[in-house]
């Protein structure tokens, strides 16, 4: 999906969920009025509370589709986070309303009416909540919308709260209305918990909190897999709406010219941008700070040094750091069996391997020039 398609999809889902949630809340309110059930009334308030964050997500996803401008060079993605934050505040107010309604049941002597119809309808509400949860969860994963995911978590709790309402309604129908009050308190706790999760996630995004350590390590591995990258010094990440912004500092061999360093940085940016949800990647290049280098040595099948470079069947790749030499791997020379340009093919292959030096007894002029132009040092041994 393109960025616009992601937002349009998320907006459509938010609009559909808003409509369904509104209908569900109204139905619960009607059933509560019809049966005189405080627990169902509290659950209807809970559903009305759900309308606030999902409506905010709808509005935020719509605003986030605006193109970048001079004033907002990174786009309007955080509109979704801001909308979720504002909506979270209202959730706590509705929790207070549920608590006050629940307290009144302890002094009430009224019991519920139409108990069988109420129990059937409450069971239907549980089923609807489950379907709505699956629908939102799938959409949230596809669009990576923080607001949709938060609302999916809230809907998941709706399932449990509706089950609790079913129990409370049954107790009230048996002549114990205070059970409905206790259930109302439980629902209020769920509402407060949902509000806390929503406000926490939105604040973290608004404050530019970084990604979890495991995600940072995945990005680090992708960068280090890029040829000629010696070290990843720093990785900065932050979320903006459903997207991720990444800025990194890397080191490359110091003998590279500006053009070569720029090509490596562009390749790193390209690889980072292939990560799902990444919308922006910036790479800063610096010379290496560690005394580490990668050395390639052409060898024969018995691992003895090869007298030639291009026709050597294998290359042994070593890592040298602080005068310690360690064999990393042995790789086949892709140019060994070619009729022509064997050395050229081997040289290009070693560039891809991120080699700093080549130790060889003999090498052709074309191969030598390719390696030296790439900043690779050649030692005759």
PDB file of N, CA and C in Angstrom, residues 9-110:
ATOM      1  N   UNK A   9      -7.520   3.748   3.606  1.00  0.00           N
ATOM      2  CA  UNK A   9      -8.031   2.491   4.158  1.00  0.00           C
ATOM      3  C   UNK A   9      -8.354   2.653   5.641  1.00  0.00           C
ATOM      4  N   UNK A  10      -7.424   3.256   6.390  1.00  0.00           N
ATOM      5  CA  UNK A  10      -7.651   3.473   7.813  1.00  0.00           C
ATOM      6  C   UNK A  10      -8.847   4.365   8.075  1.00  0.00           C
ATOM      7  N   UNK A  11      -8.993   5.416   7.253  1.00  0.00           N
ATOM      8  CA  UNK A  11     -10.131   6.327   7.419  1.00  0.00           C
ATOM      9  C   UNK A  11     -11.450   5.600   7.158  1.00  0.00           C
ATOM     10  N   UNK A  12     -11.458   4.747   6.134  1.00  0.00           N
ATOM     11  CA  UNK A  12     -12.684   4.006   5.810  1.00  0.00           C
ATOM     12  C   UNK A  12     -13.062   3.054   6.943  1.00  0.00           C
ATOM     13  N   UNK A  13     -12.059   2.374   7.497  1.00  0.00           N
ATOM     14  CA  UNK A  13     -12.314   1.467   8.620  1.00  0.00           C
ATOM     15  C   UNK A  13     -12.833   2.247   9.824  1.00  0.00           C
ATOM     16  N   UNK A  14     -12.192   3.386  10.118  1.00  0.00           N
ATOM     17  CA  UNK A  14     -12.608   4.204  11.258  1.00  0.00           C
ATOM     18  C   UNK A  14     -14.044   4.689  11.088  1.00  0.00           C
ATOM     19  N   UNK A  15     -14.390   5.061   9.870  1.00  0.00           N
ATOM     20  CA  UNK A  15     -15.761   5.518   9.608  1.00  0.00           C
ATOM     21  C   UNK A  15     -16.763   4.384   9.824  1.00  0.00           C
ATOM     22  N   UNK A  16     -16.439   3.196   9.319  1.00  0.00           N
ATOM     23  CA  UNK A  16     -17.342   2.051   9.486  1.00  0.00           C
ATOM     24  C   UNK A  16     -17.498   1.667  10.953  1.00  0.00           C
ATOM     25  N   UNK A  17     -16.362   1.644  11.673  1.00  0.00           N
ATOM     26  CA  UNK A  17     -16.400   1.264  13.087  1.00  0.00           C
ATOM     27  C   UNK A  17     -17.167   2.302  13.897  1.00  0.00           C
ATOM     28  N   UNK A  18     -17.001   3.574  13.551  1.00  0.00           N
ATOM     29  CA  UNK A  18     -17.738   4.636  14.244  1.00  0.00           C
ATOM     30  C   UNK A  18     -19.242   4.431  14.098  1.00  0.00           C
ATOM     31  N   UNK A  19     -19.671   4.120  12.887  1.00  0.00           N
ATOM     32  CA  UNK A  19     -21.102   3.905  12.627  1.00  0.00           C
ATOM     33  C   UNK A  19     -21.631   2.704  13.405  1.00  0.00           C
ATOM     34  N   UNK A  20     -20.883   1.593  13.344  1.00  0.00           N
ATOM     35  CA  UNK A  20     -21.326   0.374  14.035  1.00  0.00           C
ATOM     36  C   UNK A  20     -21.356   0.588  15.545  1.00  0.00           C
ATOM     37  N   UNK A  21     -20.323   1.262  16.071  1.00  0.00           N
ATOM     38  CA  UNK A  21     -20.248   1.507  17.513  1.00  0.00           C
ATOM     39  C   UNK A  21     -21.385   2.405  17.980  1.00  0.00           C
ATOM     40  N   UNK A  22     -21.733   3.403  17.177  1.00  0.00           N
ATOM     41  CA  UNK A  22     -22.843   4.295  17.529  1.00  0.00           C
ATOM     42  C   UNK A  22     -24.157   3.515  17.601  1.00  0.00           C
ATOM     43  N   UNK A  23     -24.383   2.674  16.599  1.00  0.00           N
ATOM     44  CA  UNK A  23     -25.610   1.863  16.589  1.00  0.00           C
ATOM     45  C   UNK A  23     -25.644   0.932  17.799  1.00  0.00           C
ATOM     46  N   UNK A  24     -24.492   0.319  18.106  1.00  0.00           N
ATOM     47  CA  UNK A  24     -24.411  -0.602  19.240  1.00  0.00           C
ATOM     48  C   UNK A  24     -24.674   0.126  20.556  1.00  0.00           C
ATOM     49  N   UNK A  25     -24.115   1.323  20.702  1.00  0.00           N
ATOM     50  CA  UNK A  25     -24.310   2.099  21.933  1.00  0.00           C
ATOM     51  C   UNK A  25     -25.778   2.477  22.117  1.00  0.00           C
ATOM     52  N   UNK A  26     -26.422   2.882  21.027  1.00  0.00           N
ATOM     53  CA  UNK A  26     -27.844   3.255  21.098  1.00  0.00           C
ATOM     54  C   UNK A  26     -28.699   2.045  21.466  1.00  0.00           C
ATOM     55  N   UNK A  27     -28.392   0.903  20.856  1.00  0.00           N
ATOM     56  CA  UNK A  27     -29.146  -0.316  21.164  1.00  0.00           C
ATOM     57  C   UNK A  27     -28.996  -0.703  22.633  1.00  0.00           C
ATOM     58  N   UNK A  28     -27.773  -0.596  23.156  1.00  0.00           N
ATOM     59  CA  UNK A  28     -27.549  -0.917  24.567  1.00  0.00           C
ATOM     60  C   UNK A  28     -28.330   0.035  25.471  1.00  0.00           C
ATOM     61  N   UNK A  29     -28.349   1.307  25.087  1.00  0.00           N
ATOM     62  CA  UNK A  29     -29.073   2.295  25.891  1.00  0.00           C
ATOM     63  C   UNK A  29     -30.571   1.996  25.895  1.00  0.00           C
ATOM     64  N   UNK A  30     -31.103   1.611  24.730  1.00  0.00           N
ATOM     65  CA  UNK A  30     -32.534   1.280  24.634  1.00  0.00           C
ATOM     66  C   UNK A  30     -32.860   0.053  25.482  1.00  0.00           C
ATOM     67  N   UNK A  31     -31.985  -0.961  25.395  1.00  0.00           N
ATOM     68  CA  UNK A  31     -32.198  -2.180  26.181  1.00  0.00           C
ATOM     69  C   UNK A  31     -32.116  -1.864  27.674  1.00  0.00           C
ATOM     70  N   UNK A  32     -31.167  -1.001  28.063  1.00  0.00           N
ATOM     71  CA  UNK A  32     -31.034  -0.619  29.474  1.00  0.00           C
ATOM     72  C   UNK A  32     -32.289   0.100  29.965  1.00  0.00           C
ATOM     73  N   UNK A  33     -32.820   0.987  29.127  1.00  0.00           N
ATOM     74  CA  UNK A  33     -34.042   1.719  29.497  1.00  0.00           C
ATOM     75  C   UNK A  33     -35.237   0.766  29.578  1.00  0.00           C
ATOM     76  N   UNK A  34     -35.281  -0.178  28.663  1.00  0.00           N
ATOM     77  CA  UNK A  34     -36.401  -1.122  28.577  1.00  0.00           C
ATOM     78  C   UNK A  34     -36.390  -2.107  29.743  1.00  0.00           C
ATOM     79  N   UNK A  35     -35.176  -2.509  30.175  1.00  0.00           N
ATOM     80  CA  UNK A  35     -35.061  -3.521  31.236  1.00  0.00           C
ATOM     81  C   UNK A  35     -34.739  -2.926  32.604  1.00  0.00           C
ATOM     82  N   UNK A  36     -34.452  -1.619  32.676  1.00  0.00           N
ATOM     83  CA  UNK A  36     -34.065  -0.947  33.922  1.00  0.00           C
ATOM     84  C   UNK A  36     -32.772  -1.531  34.504  1.00  0.00           C
ATOM     85  N   UNK A  37     -31.849  -1.955  33.628  1.00  0.00           N
ATOM     86  CA  UNK A  37     -30.592  -2.551  34.080  1.00  0.00           C
ATOM     87  C   UNK A  37     -29.493  -1.492  34.146  1.00  0.00           C
ATOM     88  N   UNK A  38     -28.939  -1.294  35.347  1.00  0.00           N
ATOM     89  CA  UNK A  38     -27.850  -0.328  35.515  1.00  0.00           C
ATOM     90  C   UNK A  38     -26.579  -0.819  34.832  1.00  0.00           C
ATOM     91  N   UNK A  39     -26.331  -2.135  34.882  1.00  0.00           N
ATOM     92  CA  UNK A  39     -25.110  -2.674  34.277  1.00  0.00           C
ATOM     93  C   UNK A  39     -25.122  -2.493  32.761  1.00  0.00           C
ATOM     94  N   UNK A  40     -26.271  -2.704  32.125  1.00  0.00           N
ATOM     95  CA  UNK A  40     -26.362  -2.487  30.680  1.00  0.00           C
ATOM     96  C   UNK A  40     -26.264  -1.000  30.364  1.00  0.00           C
ATOM     97  N   UNK A  41     -26.834  -0.165  31.245  1.00  0.00           N
ATOM     98  CA  UNK A  41     -26.724   1.281  31.053  1.00  0.00           C
ATOM     99  C   UNK A  41     -25.257   1.711  31.117  1.00  0.00           C
ATOM    100  N   UNK A  42     -24.521   1.153  32.087  1.00  0.00           N
ATOM    101  CA  UNK A  42     -23.095   1.466  32.195  1.00  0.00           C
ATOM    102  C   UNK A  42     -22.344   0.996  30.952  1.00  0.00           C
ATOM    103  N   UNK A  43     -22.729  -0.165  30.438  1.00  0.00           N
ATOM    104  CA  UNK A  43     -22.081  -0.693  29.234  1.00  0.00           C
ATOM    105  C   UNK A  43     -22.387   0.178  28.020  1.00  0.00           C
ATOM    106  N   UNK A  44     -23.583   0.760  27.995  1.00  0.00           N
ATOM    107  CA  UNK A  44     -23.911   1.663  26.884  1.00  0.00           C
ATOM    108  C   UNK A  44     -23.053   2.922  26.947  1.00  0.00           C
ATOM    109  N   UNK A  45     -22.816   3.429  28.175  1.00  0.00           N
ATOM    110  CA  UNK A  45     -21.910   4.570  28.330  1.00  0.00           C
ATOM    111  C   UNK A  45     -20.499   4.199  27.858  1.00  0.00           C
ATOM    112  N   UNK A  46     -20.123   2.972  28.171  1.00  0.00           N
ATOM    113  CA  UNK A  46     -18.815   2.476  27.724  1.00  0.00           C
ATOM    114  C   UNK A  46     -18.729   2.519  26.198  1.00  0.00           C
ATOM    115  N   UNK A  47     -19.775   2.094  25.526  1.00  0.00           N
ATOM    116  CA  UNK A  47     -19.786   2.111  24.061  1.00  0.00           C
ATOM    117  C   UNK A  47     -19.782   3.537  23.521  1.00  0.00           C
ATOM    118  N   UNK A  48     -20.506   4.438  24.201  1.00  0.00           N
ATOM    119  CA  UNK A  48     -20.461   5.842  23.790  1.00  0.00           C
ATOM    120  C   UNK A  48     -19.045   6.403  23.973  1.00  0.00           C
ATOM    121  N   UNK A  49     -18.359   5.937  25.020  1.00  0.00           N
ATOM    122  CA  UNK A  49     -16.974   6.367  25.239  1.00  0.00           C
ATOM    123  C   UNK A  49     -16.079   5.898  24.094  1.00  0.00           C
ATOM    124  N   UNK A  50     -16.370   4.708  23.575  1.00  0.00           N
ATOM    125  CA  UNK A  50     -15.593   4.188  22.448  1.00  0.00           C
ATOM    126  C   UNK A  50     -15.710   5.078  21.216  1.00  0.00           C
ATOM    127  N   UNK A  51     -16.820   5.785  21.098  1.00  0.00           N
ATOM    128  CA  UNK A  51     -17.025   6.652  19.943  1.00  0.00           C
ATOM    129  C   UNK A  51     -16.001   7.782  19.887  1.00  0.00           C
ATOM    130  N   UNK A  52     -15.550   8.224  21.053  1.00  0.00           N
ATOM    131  CA  UNK A  52     -14.650   9.378  21.086  1.00  0.00           C
ATOM    132  C   UNK A  52     -13.298   9.061  20.449  1.00  0.00           C
ATOM    133  N   UNK A  53     -12.580   8.011  20.901  1.00  0.00           N
ATOM    134  CA  UNK A  53     -11.284   7.744  20.275  1.00  0.00           C
ATOM    135  C   UNK A  53     -11.380   7.312  18.816  1.00  0.00           C
ATOM    136  N   UNK A  54     -12.411   6.531  18.469  1.00  0.00           N
ATOM    137  CA  UNK A  54     -12.502   6.077  17.081  1.00  0.00           C
ATOM    138  C   UNK A  54     -12.886   7.232  16.159  1.00  0.00           C
ATOM    139  N   UNK A  55     -13.709   8.157  16.657  1.00  0.00           N
ATOM    140  CA  UNK A  55     -14.030   9.347  15.862  1.00  0.00           C
ATOM    141  C   UNK A  55     -12.796  10.229  15.702  1.00  0.00           C
ATOM    142  N   UNK A  56     -12.016  10.316  16.781  1.00  0.00           N
ATOM    143  CA  UNK A  56     -10.771  11.082  16.711  1.00  0.00           C
ATOM    144  C   UNK A  56      -9.816  10.457  15.702  1.00  0.00           C
ATOM    145  N   UNK A  57      -9.774   9.126  15.668  1.00  0.00           N
ATOM    146  CA  UNK A  57      -8.929   8.432  14.694  1.00  0.00           C
ATOM    147  C   UNK A  57      -9.395   8.738  13.277  1.00  0.00           C
ATOM    148  N   UNK A  58     -10.689   8.754  13.091  1.00  0.00           N
ATOM    149  CA  UNK A  58     -11.266   9.068  11.782  1.00  0.00           C
ATOM    150  C   UNK A  58     -10.812  10.458  11.328  1.00  0.00           C
ATOM    151  N   UNK A  59     -10.958  11.429  12.220  1.00  0.00           N
ATOM    152  CA  UNK A  59     -10.568  12.806  11.888  1.00  0.00           C
ATOM    153  C   UNK A  59      -9.060  12.901  11.671  1.00  0.00           C
ATOM    154  N   UNK A  60      -8.294  12.258  12.585  1.00  0.00           N
ATOM    155  CA  UNK A  60      -6.837  12.314  12.482  1.00  0.00           C
ATOM    156  C   UNK A  60      -6.319  11.697  11.201  1.00  0.00           C
ATOM    157  N   UNK A  61      -6.875  10.552  10.814  1.00  0.00           N
ATOM    158  CA  UNK A  61      -6.450   9.890   9.581  1.00  0.00           C
ATOM    159  C   UNK A  61      -6.791  10.734   8.355  1.00  0.00           C
ATOM    160  N   UNK A  62      -7.864  11.485   8.447  1.00  0.00           N
ATOM    161  CA  UNK A  62      -8.249  12.359   7.335  1.00  0.00           C
ATOM    162  C   UNK A  62      -7.274  13.534   7.211  1.00  0.00           C
ATOM    163  N   UNK A  63      -6.938  14.142   8.352  1.00  0.00           N
ATOM    164  CA  UNK A  63      -5.997  15.270   8.340  1.00  0.00           C
ATOM    165  C   UNK A  63      -4.607  14.809   7.903  1.00  0.00           C
ATOM    166  N   UNK A  64      -4.225  13.602   8.335  1.00  0.00           N
ATOM    167  CA  UNK A  64      -2.884  13.085   8.037  1.00  0.00           C
ATOM    168  C   UNK A  64      -2.647  12.884   6.547  1.00  0.00           C
ATOM    169  N   UNK A  65      -3.709  12.870   5.746  1.00  0.00           N
ATOM    170  CA  UNK A  65      -3.564  12.681   4.304  1.00  0.00           C
ATOM    171  C   UNK A  65      -3.121  13.949   3.584  1.00  0.00           C
ATOM    172  N   UNK A  66      -3.109  15.064   4.293  1.00  0.00           N
ATOM    173  CA  UNK A  66      -2.694  16.305   3.653  1.00  0.00           C
ATOM    174  C   UNK A  66      -1.229  16.218   3.224  1.00  0.00           C
ATOM    175  N   UNK A  67      -0.888  16.778   2.076  1.00  0.00           N
ATOM    176  CA  UNK A  67       0.510  16.720   1.612  1.00  0.00           C
ATOM    177  C   UNK A  67       1.430  17.557   2.490  1.00  0.00           C
ATOM    178  N   UNK A  68       2.701  17.217   2.483  1.00  0.00           N
ATOM    179  CA  UNK A  68       3.686  17.973   3.255  1.00  0.00           C
ATOM    180  C   UNK A  68       3.750  19.415   2.761  1.00  0.00           C
ATOM    181  N   UNK A  69       4.076  20.293   3.685  1.00  0.00           N
ATOM    182  CA  UNK A  69       4.159  21.707   3.340  1.00  0.00           C
ATOM    183  C   UNK A  69       5.448  22.283   3.906  1.00  0.00           C
ATOM    184  N   UNK A  70       5.699  23.536   3.598  1.00  0.00           N
ATOM    185  CA  UNK A  70       6.900  24.194   4.115  1.00  0.00           C
ATOM    186  C   UNK A  70       6.854  24.292   5.637  1.00  0.00           C
ATOM    187  N   UNK A  71       5.660  24.482   6.170  1.00  0.00           N
ATOM    188  CA  UNK A  71       5.505  24.590   7.615  1.00  0.00           C
ATOM    189  C   UNK A  71       5.545  23.226   8.290  1.00  0.00           C
ATOM    190  N   UNK A  72       5.070  22.191   7.583  1.00  0.00           N
ATOM    191  CA  UNK A  72       5.074  20.826   8.116  1.00  0.00           C
ATOM    192  C   UNK A  72       5.833  19.919   7.146  1.00  0.00           C
ATOM    193  N   UNK A  73       7.174  20.023   7.132  1.00  0.00           N
ATOM    194  CA  UNK A  73       7.972  19.249   6.166  1.00  0.00           C
ATOM    195  C   UNK A  73       7.910  17.744   6.377  1.00  0.00           C
ATOM    196  N   UNK A  74       7.566  17.301   7.590  1.00  0.00           N
ATOM    197  CA  UNK A  74       7.451  15.871   7.865  1.00  0.00           C
ATOM    198  C   UNK A  74       6.017  15.364   7.722  1.00  0.00           C
ATOM    199  N   UNK A  75       5.116  16.221   7.262  1.00  0.00           N
ATOM    200  CA  UNK A  75       3.738  15.816   7.059  1.00  0.00           C
ATOM    201  C   UNK A  75       2.868  16.043   8.288  1.00  0.00           C
ATOM    202  N   UNK A  76       1.611  15.632   8.167  1.00  0.00           N
ATOM    203  CA  UNK A  76       0.615  15.837   9.226  1.00  0.00           C
ATOM    204  C   UNK A  76       0.301  14.536   9.969  1.00  0.00           C
ATOM    205  N   UNK A  77       1.241  13.593   9.940  1.00  0.00           N
ATOM    206  CA  UNK A  77       0.973  12.268  10.490  1.00  0.00           C
ATOM    207  C   UNK A  77       0.597  12.289  11.969  1.00  0.00           C
ATOM    208  N   UNK A  78       1.185  13.215  12.725  1.00  0.00           N
ATOM    209  CA  UNK A  78       0.936  13.243  14.166  1.00  0.00           C
ATOM    210  C   UNK A  78      -0.468  13.732  14.517  1.00  0.00           C
ATOM    211  N   UNK A  79      -1.242  14.136  13.513  1.00  0.00           N
ATOM    212  CA  UNK A  79      -2.625  14.541  13.773  1.00  0.00           C
ATOM    213  C   UNK A  79      -3.402  13.390  14.403  1.00  0.00           C
ATOM    214  N   UNK A  80      -3.088  12.172  13.979  1.00  0.00           N
ATOM    215  CA  UNK A  80      -3.755  11.000  14.555  1.00  0.00           C
ATOM    216  C   UNK A  80      -3.385  10.844  16.027  1.00  0.00           C
ATOM    217  N   UNK A  81      -2.092  11.015  16.362  1.00  0.00           N
ATOM    218  CA  UNK A  81      -1.652  10.898  17.756  1.00  0.00           C
ATOM    219  C   UNK A  81      -2.285  11.973  18.630  1.00  0.00           C
ATOM    220  N   UNK A  82      -2.368  13.194  18.099  1.00  0.00           N
ATOM    221  CA  UNK A  82      -2.963  14.299  18.848  1.00  0.00           C
ATOM    222  C   UNK A  82      -4.447  14.055  19.087  1.00  0.00           C
ATOM    223  N   UNK A  83      -5.133  13.553  18.063  1.00  0.00           N
ATOM    224  CA  UNK A  83      -6.564  13.260  18.202  1.00  0.00           C
ATOM    225  C   UNK A  83      -6.798  12.173  19.246  1.00  0.00           C
ATOM    226  N   UNK A  84      -5.941  11.154  19.246  1.00  0.00           N
ATOM    227  CA  UNK A  84      -6.075  10.076  20.230  1.00  0.00           C
ATOM    228  C   UNK A  84      -5.832  10.590  21.646  1.00  0.00           C
ATOM    229  N   UNK A  85      -4.892  11.521  21.796  1.00  0.00           N
ATOM    230  CA  UNK A  85      -4.600  12.091  23.117  1.00  0.00           C
ATOM    231  C   UNK A  85      -5.797  12.878  23.652  1.00  0.00           C
ATOM    232  N   UNK A  86      -6.373  13.729  22.804  1.00  0.00           N
ATOM    233  CA  UNK A  86      -7.527  14.534  23.226  1.00  0.00           C
ATOM    234  C   UNK A  86      -8.707  13.633  23.583  1.00  0.00           C
ATOM    235  N   UNK A  87      -8.913  12.599  22.764  1.00  0.00           N
ATOM    236  CA  UNK A  87     -10.036  11.693  23.006  1.00  0.00           C
ATOM    237  C   UNK A  87      -9.877  10.932  24.316  1.00  0.00           C
ATOM    238  N   UNK A  88      -8.636  10.610  24.673  1.00  0.00           N
ATOM    239  CA  UNK A  88      -8.388   9.829  25.887  1.00  0.00           C
ATOM    240  C   UNK A  88      -8.856  10.556  27.141  1.00  0.00           C
ATOM    241  N   UNK A  89      -8.771  11.872  27.123  1.00  0.00           N
ATOM    242  CA  UNK A  89      -9.182  12.659  28.288  1.00  0.00           C
ATOM    243  C   UNK A  89     -10.671  12.463  28.579  1.00  0.00           C
ATOM    244  N   UNK A  90     -11.475  12.404  27.518  1.00  0.00           N
ATOM    245  CA  UNK A  90     -12.918  12.259  27.691  1.00  0.00           C
ATOM    246  C   UNK A  90     -13.294  10.870  28.206  1.00  0.00           C
ATOM    247  N   UNK A  91     -12.448   9.886  27.939  1.00  0.00           N
ATOM    248  CA  UNK A  91     -12.742   8.530  28.415  1.00  0.00           C
ATOM    249  C   UNK A  91     -12.786   8.499  29.940  1.00  0.00           C
ATOM    250  N   UNK A  92     -11.871   9.232  30.587  1.00  0.00           N
ATOM    251  CA  UNK A  92     -11.847   9.264  32.049  1.00  0.00           C
ATOM    252  C   UNK A  92     -13.112   9.931  32.613  1.00  0.00           C
ATOM    253  N   UNK A  93     -13.628  10.936  31.918  1.00  0.00           N
ATOM    254  CA  UNK A  93     -14.855  11.597  32.370  1.00  0.00           C
ATOM    255  C   UNK A  93     -16.045  10.644  32.312  1.00  0.00           C
ATOM    256  N   UNK A  94     -16.084   9.818  31.275  1.00  0.00           N
ATOM    257  CA  UNK A  94     -17.171   8.855  31.157  1.00  0.00           C
ATOM    258  C   UNK A  94     -17.055   7.753  32.210  1.00  0.00           C
ATOM    259  N   UNK A  95     -15.828   7.424  32.591  1.00  0.00           N
ATOM    260  CA  UNK A  95     -15.635   6.441  33.661  1.00  0.00           C
ATOM    261  C   UNK A  95     -16.245   6.957  34.965  1.00  0.00           C
ATOM    262  N   UNK A  96     -16.088   8.247  35.216  1.00  0.00           N
ATOM    263  CA  UNK A  96     -16.683   8.864  36.411  1.00  0.00           C
ATOM    264  C   UNK A  96     -18.206   8.747  36.379  1.00  0.00           C
ATOM    265  N   UNK A  97     -18.792   8.949  35.208  1.00  0.00           N
ATOM    266  CA  UNK A  97     -20.248   8.857  35.065  1.00  0.00           C
ATOM    267  C   UNK A  97     -20.733   7.437  35.359  1.00  0.00           C
ATOM    268  N   UNK A  98     -19.980   6.449  34.883  1.00  0.00           N
ATOM    269  CA  UNK A  98     -20.358   5.050  35.126  1.00  0.00           C
ATOM    270  C   UNK A  98     -20.308   4.733  36.620  1.00  0.00           C
ATOM    271  N   UNK A  99     -19.282   5.239  37.301  1.00  0.00           N
ATOM    272  CA  UNK A  99     -19.124   4.972  38.735  1.00  0.00           C
ATOM    273  C   UNK A  99     -20.293   5.559  39.528  1.00  0.00           C
ATOM    274  N   UNK A 100     -20.690   6.788  39.209  1.00  0.00           N
ATOM    275  CA  UNK A 100     -21.799   7.416  39.935  1.00  0.00           C
ATOM    276  C   UNK A 100     -23.108   6.654  39.722  1.00  0.00           C
ATOM    277  N   UNK A 101     -23.313   6.150  38.501  1.00  0.00           N
ATOM    278  CA  UNK A 101     -24.521   5.368  38.232  1.00  0.00           C
ATOM    279  C   UNK A 101     -24.497   4.049  39.005  1.00  0.00           C
ATOM    280  N   UNK A 102     -23.313   3.458  39.109  1.00  0.00           N
ATOM    281  CA  UNK A 102     -23.192   2.172  39.803  1.00  0.00           C
ATOM    282  C   UNK A 102     -23.436   2.328  41.300  1.00  0.00           C
ATOM    283  N   UNK A 103     -22.977   3.436  41.879  1.00  0.00           N
ATOM    284  CA  UNK A 103     -23.165   3.665  43.315  1.00  0.00           C
ATOM    285  C   UNK A 103     -24.648   3.712  43.672  1.00  0.00           C
ATOM    286  N   UNK A 104     -25.434   4.277  42.754  1.00  0.00           N
ATOM    287  CA  UNK A 104     -26.866   4.429  43.035  1.00  0.00           C
ATOM    288  C   UNK A 104     -27.582   3.088  43.165  1.00  0.00           C
ATOM    289  N   UNK A 105     -27.009   2.019  42.595  1.00  0.00           N
ATOM    290  CA  UNK A 105     -27.684   0.713  42.644  1.00  0.00           C
ATOM    291  C   UNK A 105     -27.675   0.104  44.043  1.00  0.00           C
ATOM    292  N   UNK A 106     -26.722   0.502  44.877  1.00  0.00           N
ATOM    293  CA  UNK A 106     -26.619  -0.101  46.207  1.00  0.00           C
ATOM    294  C   UNK A 106     -27.760   0.339  47.128  1.00  0.00           C
ATOM    295  N   UNK A 107     -28.377   1.469  46.795  1.00  0.00           N
ATOM    296  CA  UNK A 107     -29.524   1.922  47.591  1.00  0.00           C
ATOM    297  C   UNK A 107     -30.841   1.691  46.859  1.00  0.00           C
ATOM    298  N   UNK A 108     -30.749   1.081  45.666  1.00  0.00           N
ATOM    299  CA  UNK A 108     -31.949   0.841  44.864  1.00  0.00           C
ATOM    300  C   UNK A 108     -32.547  -0.523  45.190  1.00  0.00           C
ATOM    301  N   UNK A 109     -33.871  -0.585  45.162  1.00  0.00           N
ATOM    302  CA  UNK A 109     -34.567  -1.847  45.403  1.00  0.00           C
ATOM    303  C   UNK A 109     -35.234  -2.370  44.131  1.00  0.00           C
ATOM    304  N   UNK A 110     -34.999  -1.667  43.033  1.00  0.00           N
ATOM    305  CA  UNK A 110     -35.613  -2.072  41.771  1.00  0.00           C
ATOM    306  C   UNK A 110     -34.877  -3.264  41.168  1.00  0.00           C
TER     307      UNK A 110
END
